[in-house]
Amino acid sequence: MIPKVGVQEGKEPLFYNESHHAWREEVRKFVSKEIVPYVDEWEEAGEFPRDLYKKAAEVGLMGMGYDEKYGGTKEGIDIFHGIVTSEEFAQGCGGVSASLMSHNISIPLIQALGTEEQKEKFIPPVIKGEKIAALAMTEPSGGSDVAGLKTRAVRKDDHFIVNGSKMFITSGMRADTYVVGVRTGSEGASGISILVIEKDTPGFTQTPLKKMGWLSSDTAALYFDDCKVPIENLIGGENSGWIGVMSNFSQERLGMAAGMNAYSQICIDEAVSWARERKTFGNPLINNQVIKHKLVEMNRCVRASKAWTELLSWRVMNGESPIADLAMLKVQASKTMELCAREAMQILGGAGYLRGNSGPARVERIYREVRVNAIGGGSEEIMYDLASRQLGYKA
Ligand SMILES: Cc1cc2nc3c(=O)[nH]c(=O)nc-3n(C[C@H](O)[C@H](O)[C@H](O)COP(=O)(O)OP(=O)(O)OC[C@H]3O[C@@H](n4cnc5c(N)ncnc54)[C@H](O)[C@@H]3O)c2cc1C
């Protein structure tokens, strides 16, 4: 039985209603049937089967929040459905959810800035799970300074000729539809455009990258060598791509925070259950004050992080744009995840260090996945910088 957070008899539900609870059940069923039994094997293999996209589409996971006319479900869906999805995916997915859901960082740009024709062409196949979508912004020269991207697209008749490269791209090998940030104008944010580059475009190649975590997630470097991209694939106006880049950050940061909170909670749960069973010096580990304090400290941080995530989700849902708070929340959640993963690993001792089925696998995996959460989607340093600018901290 899943506890119904925020619901008290006779009172209006706080943040979560019946629809969110039903959706949680649905995602939990999907994750425990289609992912959990195989995730260790897929993580070792470094990939998961492509038909998982279709299975996810069948239960409505791919189309959450997208317009009905492109095959999505928007009516009755709010940010808390996304929060629930991130929390449930965290239960057992390893790198699977990063690739499986890579369309959620790419397709929103097409939905926000694309023409009717572009939306009809690019969105439905992704929502049906037939095609995979990726976002390609980061470059080998750096990802934090997105406005400094260098990949160049030069207009020639009815095409752009694209030259440059991208780095660390999730779904980079397997995607069919790449939403790519390119420079069409001068330096800085005002010279950026968004192009959709399709997999089979001549001159487009990819190389897979090996990572410390998200092992089953596909990550690649992309190369564009005189790629001829039709002007019909320009999303939004020429040199107007920056607004699209910025448009999805709030939802992405809330979703990441929700996932990180759930990972932190798993670390607490696994550490508690281990500390209850494990005996050292003739006593259960959990009876030591130092262990109890570690567990309470982990709880203190997770509870604060969860409460803040829910409050900010509610504010964004109600039309606010609390940019500084969202930036600080992302740091709060990644530092909480780091603390919880560290302390849980310490409590588990050697058992925590074992991979896969040999040990309490989730903590070991989460420990390896802390860094990508602290770096991707806006690194901790960049989040501090953004918050300090928003708060007006200068002389
Ligand atoms: C597994 C994985 C998947 C990813 N998936 C995608 C994807 O699908 N699409 C995509 O476009 N990108 C993706 N990324 C890239 C990610 O967004 C970047 O890694 C991130 O933006 C940071 O860029 P960078 O790694 O180039 O670090 P850099 O920008 O080179 O920064 C290096 C370090 O310096 C710090 N730093 C930078 N500037 C400052 C400053 N002014 N002051 C203080 N510190 C600073 C940063 O915080 C970071 O710690 C992915 C990354 C990983 C690891």
Short mmCIF file of N, CA, C and O in Angstrom, two decimals, residues 126-220:
data_model
loop_
_atom_site.label_atom_id
_atom_site.label_comp_id
_atom_site.label_asym_id
_atom_site.label_seq_id
_atom_site.Cartn_x
_atom_site.Cartn_y
_atom_site.Cartn_z
N VAL A 126 7.90 9.96 -31.27
CA VAL A 126 8.64 9.84 -30.00
C VAL A 126 7.67 9.41 -28.90
O VAL A 126 7.97 8.52 -28.09
N ILE A 127 6.50 10.03 -28.89
CA ILE A 127 5.52 9.70 -27.85
C ILE A 127 5.01 8.27 -28.01
O ILE A 127 4.68 7.60 -27.03
N LYS A 128 5.00 7.76 -29.25
CA LYS A 128 4.59 6.36 -29.47
C LYS A 128 5.70 5.38 -29.13
O LYS A 128 5.51 4.17 -29.18
N GLY A 129 6.89 5.90 -28.85
CA GLY A 129 8.01 5.00 -28.51
C GLY A 129 8.67 4.42 -29.75
O GLY A 129 9.47 3.50 -29.67
N GLU A 130 8.32 4.97 -30.94
CA GLU A 130 8.91 4.44 -32.18
C GLU A 130 10.25 5.10 -32.48
O GLU A 130 11.11 4.52 -33.13
N LYS A 131 10.39 6.35 -32.04
CA LYS A 131 11.65 7.06 -32.27
C LYS A 131 12.18 7.59 -30.95
O LYS A 131 11.40 7.87 -30.03
N ILE A 132 13.49 7.80 -30.88
CA ILE A 132 14.13 8.29 -29.65
C ILE A 132 14.63 9.71 -29.92
O ILE A 132 15.14 10.00 -31.00
N ALA A 133 14.43 10.58 -28.91
CA ALA A 133 14.85 11.98 -29.08
C ALA A 133 15.93 12.33 -28.07
O ALA A 133 15.90 11.87 -26.92
N ALA A 134 16.88 13.18 -28.49
CA ALA A 134 17.97 13.61 -27.61
C ALA A 134 18.14 15.12 -27.70
O ALA A 134 17.75 15.73 -28.70
N LEU A 135 18.72 15.68 -26.65
CA LEU A 135 19.06 17.11 -26.65
C LEU A 135 20.58 17.24 -26.74
O LEU A 135 21.30 16.62 -25.94
N ALA A 136 21.06 18.05 -27.67
CA ALA A 136 22.51 18.20 -27.82
C ALA A 136 22.90 19.67 -27.70
O ALA A 136 22.80 20.43 -28.67
N MET A 137 23.32 20.06 -26.49
CA MET A 137 23.76 21.43 -26.23
C MET A 137 25.25 21.44 -25.89
O MET A 137 26.03 22.22 -26.43
N THR A 138 25.64 20.57 -24.93
CA THR A 138 27.01 20.59 -24.41
C THR A 138 28.03 20.26 -25.50
O THR A 138 27.78 19.41 -26.35
N GLU A 139 29.18 20.93 -25.44
CA GLU A 139 30.22 20.70 -26.44
C GLU A 139 31.52 20.31 -25.75
O GLU A 139 31.67 20.52 -24.53
N PRO A 140 32.47 19.76 -26.48
CA PRO A 140 33.74 19.37 -25.85
C PRO A 140 34.41 20.55 -25.15
O PRO A 140 35.10 20.38 -24.15
N SER A 141 34.19 21.77 -25.63
CA SER A 141 34.84 22.94 -25.01
C SER A 141 34.12 23.39 -23.74
O SER A 141 34.58 24.32 -23.07
N GLY A 142 32.98 22.76 -23.39
CA GLY A 142 32.32 23.11 -22.13
C GLY A 142 30.81 23.13 -22.23
O GLY A 142 30.25 23.40 -23.30
N GLY A 143 30.16 22.81 -21.10
CA GLY A 143 28.70 22.74 -21.08
C GLY A 143 28.06 23.79 -20.21
O GLY A 143 26.90 24.15 -20.40
N SER A 144 28.82 24.30 -19.22
CA SER A 144 28.22 25.28 -18.30
C SER A 144 27.86 26.56 -19.04
O SER A 144 26.80 27.13 -18.83
N ASP A 145 28.74 26.98 -19.92
CA ASP A 145 28.52 28.22 -20.67
C ASP A 145 27.79 27.88 -21.97
O ASP A 145 28.36 27.90 -23.06
N VAL A 146 26.50 27.56 -21.83
CA VAL A 146 25.72 27.13 -23.01
C VAL A 146 25.71 28.23 -24.07
O VAL A 146 25.80 27.96 -25.27
N ALA A 147 25.63 29.48 -23.61
CA ALA A 147 25.56 30.60 -24.56
C ALA A 147 26.84 30.75 -25.37
O ALA A 147 26.87 31.48 -26.35
N GLY A 148 27.90 30.03 -24.97
CA GLY A 148 29.18 30.13 -25.69
C GLY A 148 29.35 29.00 -26.71
O GLY A 148 30.44 28.83 -27.24
N LEU A 149 28.28 28.25 -26.99
CA LEU A 149 28.45 27.09 -27.87
C LEU A 149 28.98 27.50 -29.25
O LEU A 149 28.73 28.60 -29.74
N LYS A 150 29.73 26.55 -29.87
CA LYS A 150 30.51 26.91 -31.06
C LYS A 150 30.04 26.21 -32.35
O LYS A 150 30.44 26.62 -33.44
N THR A 151 29.27 25.14 -32.22
CA THR A 151 28.85 24.41 -33.43
C THR A 151 28.17 25.39 -34.38
O THR A 151 27.20 26.05 -34.01
N ARG A 152 28.68 25.47 -35.59
CA ARG A 152 28.27 26.55 -36.50
C ARG A 152 27.30 26.02 -37.56
O ARG A 152 27.52 24.95 -38.13
N ALA A 153 26.22 26.74 -37.81
CA ALA A 153 25.30 26.40 -38.90
C ALA A 153 25.22 27.60 -39.83
O ALA A 153 24.85 28.69 -39.42
N VAL A 154 25.60 27.37 -41.09
CA VAL A 154 25.63 28.47 -42.07
C VAL A 154 24.53 28.23 -43.10
O VAL A 154 24.44 27.14 -43.68
N ARG A 155 23.70 29.23 -43.28
CA ARG A 155 22.59 29.10 -44.23
C ARG A 155 23.12 29.09 -45.67
O ARG A 155 23.89 29.95 -46.06
N LYS A 156 22.66 28.09 -46.47
CA LYS A 156 23.03 28.04 -47.88
C LYS A 156 21.79 27.58 -48.64
O LYS A 156 21.37 26.44 -48.51
N ASP A 157 21.18 28.51 -49.37
CA ASP A 157 19.92 28.25 -50.08
C ASP A 157 18.86 27.72 -49.09
O ASP A 157 18.60 28.36 -48.10
N ASP A 158 18.34 26.50 -49.35
CA ASP A 158 17.28 26.00 -48.47
C ASP A 158 17.82 25.03 -47.41
O ASP A 158 17.09 24.19 -46.89
N HIS A 159 19.12 25.16 -47.09
CA HIS A 159 19.74 24.28 -46.09
C HIS A 159 20.62 25.08 -45.13
O HIS A 159 20.98 26.21 -45.41
N PHE A 160 20.93 24.44 -44.00
CA PHE A 160 22.04 24.91 -43.16
C PHE A 160 23.16 23.89 -43.32
O PHE A 160 22.90 22.68 -43.38
N ILE A 161 24.38 24.37 -43.34
CA ILE A 161 25.53 23.46 -43.33
C ILE A 161 26.10 23.53 -41.92
O ILE A 161 26.51 24.59 -41.45
N VAL A 162 26.09 22.38 -41.23
CA VAL A 162 26.47 22.35 -39.81
C VAL A 162 27.84 21.70 -39.64
O VAL A 162 28.09 20.61 -40.16
N ASN A 163 28.69 22.38 -38.86
CA ASN A 163 30.01 21.84 -38.52
C ASN A 163 30.27 22.05 -37.03
O ASN A 163 30.03 23.14 -36.51
N GLY A 164 30.76 21.02 -36.38
CA GLY A 164 31.07 21.15 -34.95
C GLY A 164 30.87 19.82 -34.25
O GLY A 164 30.73 18.77 -34.89
N SER A 165 30.87 19.85 -32.91
CA SER A 165 30.68 18.59 -32.17
C SER A 165 30.00 18.85 -30.84
O SER A 165 29.98 19.97 -30.33
N LYS A 166 29.42 17.78 -30.30
CA LYS A 166 28.69 17.83 -29.03
C LYS A 166 29.24 16.73 -28.13
O LYS A 166 29.79 15.72 -28.60
N MET A 167 29.07 16.90 -26.84
CA MET A 167 29.69 15.98 -25.87
C MET A 167 28.68 15.55 -24.81
O MET A 167 27.81 16.35 -24.46
N PHE A 168 28.86 14.35 -24.28
CA PHE A 168 28.06 13.81 -23.15
C PHE A 168 26.56 13.73 -23.49
O PHE A 168 25.73 13.99 -22.62
N ILE A 169 26.21 13.40 -24.72
CA ILE A 169 24.79 13.49 -25.09
C ILE A 169 24.03 12.19 -24.76
O ILE A 169 24.36 11.12 -25.27
N THR A 170 23.02 12.33 -23.89
CA THR A 170 22.21 11.18 -23.48
C THR A 170 21.35 10.73 -24.67
O THR A 170 20.75 11.57 -25.35
N SER A 171 21.31 9.41 -24.89
CA SER A 171 20.69 8.80 -26.07
C SER A 171 21.45 9.16 -27.35
O SER A 171 20.90 9.08 -28.45
N GLY A 172 22.71 9.54 -27.17
CA GLY A 172 23.51 10.03 -28.30
C GLY A 172 23.72 9.01 -29.40
O GLY A 172 23.84 9.38 -30.57
N MET A 173 23.81 7.72 -29.07
CA MET A 173 24.03 6.71 -30.12
C MET A 173 22.71 6.29 -30.76
O MET A 173 22.65 6.04 -31.95
N ARG A 174 21.65 6.17 -29.92
CA ARG A 174 20.45 5.52 -30.42
C ARG A 174 19.37 6.47 -30.92
O ARG A 174 18.39 6.03 -31.51
N ALA A 175 19.51 7.77 -30.62
CA ALA A 175 18.41 8.68 -30.97
C ALA A 175 18.21 8.75 -32.48
O ALA A 175 19.13 8.49 -33.27
N ASP A 176 16.98 9.11 -32.85
CA ASP A 176 16.64 9.33 -34.26
C ASP A 176 16.53 10.82 -34.53
O ASP A 176 16.77 11.30 -35.62
N THR A 177 16.11 11.56 -33.47
CA THR A 177 15.80 12.99 -33.60
C THR A 177 16.65 13.76 -32.59
O THR A 177 16.46 13.61 -31.38
N TYR A 178 17.58 14.56 -33.09
CA TYR A 178 18.47 15.32 -32.20
C TYR A 178 18.07 16.79 -32.24
O TYR A 178 18.03 17.40 -33.32
N VAL A 179 17.77 17.35 -31.07
CA VAL A 179 17.46 18.77 -30.96
C VAL A 179 18.79 19.45 -30.59
O VAL A 179 19.32 19.24 -29.49
N VAL A 180 19.34 20.21 -31.55
CA VAL A 180 20.74 20.63 -31.44
C VAL A 180 20.86 22.15 -31.35
O VAL A 180 20.25 22.88 -32.16
N GLY A 181 21.63 22.63 -30.40
CA GLY A 181 21.92 24.06 -30.30
C GLY A 181 23.07 24.40 -31.25
O GLY A 181 24.13 23.77 -31.19
N VAL A 182 22.85 25.37 -32.14
CA VAL A 182 23.90 25.75 -33.10
C VAL A 182 24.06 27.27 -33.11
O VAL A 182 23.15 27.99 -32.70
N ARG A 183 25.22 27.70 -33.59
CA ARG A 183 25.43 29.15 -33.72
C ARG A 183 25.17 29.57 -35.16
O ARG A 183 25.81 29.09 -36.08
N THR A 184 24.18 30.43 -35.30
CA THR A 184 23.87 30.96 -36.64
C THR A 184 24.22 32.44 -36.71
O THR A 184 24.29 33.01 -37.79
N GLY A 185 24.42 33.06 -35.55
CA GLY A 185 24.68 34.49 -35.53
C GLY A 185 25.95 34.82 -34.78
O GLY A 185 26.90 34.02 -34.73
N SER A 186 25.92 35.98 -34.15
CA SER A 186 27.12 36.47 -33.47
C SER A 186 27.37 35.72 -32.15
O SER A 186 26.62 34.81 -31.80
N GLU A 187 28.37 36.14 -31.39
CA GLU A 187 28.70 35.53 -30.10
C GLU A 187 27.53 35.66 -29.12
O GLU A 187 26.72 36.58 -29.24
N GLY A 188 27.48 34.77 -28.14
CA GLY A 188 26.51 34.90 -27.06
C GLY A 188 25.15 34.31 -27.36
O GLY A 188 24.93 33.69 -28.41
N ALA A 189 24.22 34.52 -26.41
CA ALA A 189 22.90 33.88 -26.46
C ALA A 189 22.10 34.32 -27.68
O ALA A 189 21.29 33.54 -28.21
N SER A 190 22.33 35.54 -28.15
CA SER A 190 21.49 36.05 -29.25
C SER A 190 21.90 35.50 -30.62
O SER A 190 21.25 35.82 -31.62
N GLY A 191 22.93 34.65 -30.66
CA GLY A 191 23.34 34.08 -31.95
C GLY A 191 23.03 32.59 -32.05
O GLY A 191 23.55 31.90 -32.92
N ILE A 192 22.17 32.11 -31.14
CA ILE A 192 21.92 30.66 -31.09
C ILE A 192 20.59 30.29 -31.74
O ILE A 192 19.58 30.98 -31.55
N SER A 193 20.61 29.21 -32.51
CA SER A 193 19.37 28.67 -33.08
C SER A 193 19.26 27.19 -32.70
O SER A 193 20.25 26.58 -32.29
N ILE A 194 18.04 26.67 -32.87
CA ILE A 194 17.82 25.25 -32.59
C ILE A 194 17.48 24.55 -33.90
O ILE A 194 16.57 24.98 -34.63
N LEU A 195 18.21 23.48 -34.19
CA LEU A 195 17.91 22.67 -35.38
C LEU A 195 17.58 21.25 -34.97
O LEU A 195 18.17 20.73 -34.02
N VAL A 196 16.65 20.63 -35.69
CA VAL A 196 16.48 19.19 -35.52
C VAL A 196 17.35 18.52 -36.57
O VAL A 196 17.24 18.80 -37.75
N ILE A 197 18.26 17.68 -36.09
CA ILE A 197 19.13 16.94 -37.02
C ILE A 197 18.77 15.46 -36.90
O ILE A 197 18.78 14.90 -35.80
N GLU A 198 18.43 14.87 -38.03
CA GLU A 198 18.00 13.48 -37.99
C GLU A 198 19.17 12.53 -38.17
O GLU A 198 20.19 12.89 -38.78
N LYS A 199 18.97 11.36 -37.61
CA LYS A 199 20.08 10.39 -37.48
C LYS A 199 20.84 10.14 -38.79
O LYS A 199 22.05 10.09 -38.79
N ASP A 200 20.09 9.97 -39.88
CA ASP A 200 20.75 9.54 -41.11
C ASP A 200 21.34 10.67 -41.94
O ASP A 200 21.75 10.44 -43.08
N THR A 201 21.42 11.87 -41.38
CA THR A 201 21.97 13.00 -42.13
C THR A 201 23.44 12.72 -42.49
O THR A 201 24.24 12.43 -41.59
N PRO A 202 23.79 12.77 -43.79
CA PRO A 202 25.20 12.53 -44.15
C PRO A 202 26.13 13.50 -43.43
O PRO A 202 25.81 14.68 -43.28
N GLY A 203 27.25 13.00 -42.95
CA GLY A 203 28.22 13.85 -42.24
C GLY A 203 28.02 13.85 -40.73
O GLY A 203 28.81 14.46 -40.00
N PHE A 204 26.97 13.16 -40.26
CA PHE A 204 26.70 13.09 -38.81
C PHE A 204 27.16 11.74 -38.29
O PHE A 204 26.71 10.69 -38.74
N THR A 205 28.11 11.77 -37.33
CA THR A 205 28.60 10.51 -36.74
C THR A 205 28.61 10.63 -35.22
O THR A 205 28.56 11.74 -34.67
N GLN A 206 28.70 9.48 -34.54
CA GLN A 206 28.70 9.46 -33.08
C GLN A 206 29.74 8.46 -32.56
O GLN A 206 30.05 7.50 -33.25
N THR A 207 30.21 8.72 -31.34
CA THR A 207 31.10 7.77 -30.66
C THR A 207 30.56 7.54 -29.25
O THR A 207 30.29 8.52 -28.54
N PRO A 208 30.41 6.27 -28.83
CA PRO A 208 29.90 6.02 -27.46
C PRO A 208 30.93 6.38 -26.40
O PRO A 208 32.13 6.31 -26.64
N LEU A 209 30.45 6.78 -25.20
CA LEU A 209 31.34 7.15 -24.10
C LEU A 209 31.11 6.22 -22.92
O LEU A 209 29.96 5.88 -22.62
N LYS A 210 32.18 5.82 -22.23
CA LYS A 210 32.05 4.98 -21.03
C LYS A 210 31.96 5.88 -19.81
O LYS A 210 32.65 6.90 -19.75
N LYS A 211 31.16 5.47 -18.82
CA LYS A 211 30.94 6.35 -17.66
C LYS A 211 31.07 5.59 -16.34
O LYS A 211 31.06 4.37 -16.33
N MET A 212 31.13 6.36 -15.22
CA MET A 212 31.20 5.70 -13.90
C MET A 212 29.81 5.30 -13.40
O MET A 212 29.68 4.42 -12.55
N GLY A 213 28.77 5.96 -13.87
CA GLY A 213 27.40 5.64 -13.44
C GLY A 213 26.48 5.69 -14.65
O GLY A 213 26.94 5.81 -15.78
N TRP A 214 25.16 5.58 -14.37
CA TRP A 214 24.19 5.55 -15.47
C TRP A 214 24.69 4.59 -16.56
O TRP A 214 24.71 4.92 -17.74
N LEU A 215 25.10 3.39 -16.13
CA LEU A 215 25.82 2.50 -17.04
C LEU A 215 24.96 2.05 -18.22
O LEU A 215 25.48 1.85 -19.32
N SER A 216 23.67 1.86 -17.99
CA SER A 216 22.84 1.38 -19.10
C SER A 216 22.30 2.52 -19.94
O SER A 216 21.58 2.29 -20.92
N SER A 217 22.63 3.75 -19.55
CA SER A 217 22.19 4.89 -20.35
C SER A 217 23.20 5.13 -21.46
O SER A 217 24.41 5.07 -21.24
N ASP A 218 22.65 5.40 -22.64
CA ASP A 218 23.49 5.62 -23.81
C ASP A 218 24.00 7.07 -23.81
O ASP A 218 23.21 8.00 -23.77
N THR A 219 25.32 7.24 -23.80
CA THR A 219 25.90 8.59 -23.80
C THR A 219 26.95 8.65 -24.92
O THR A 219 27.75 7.72 -25.06
N ALA A 220 26.95 9.73 -25.68
CA ALA A 220 27.85 9.77 -26.84
C ALA A 220 28.37 11.17 -27.13
O ALA A 220 27.80 12.17 -26.69
#
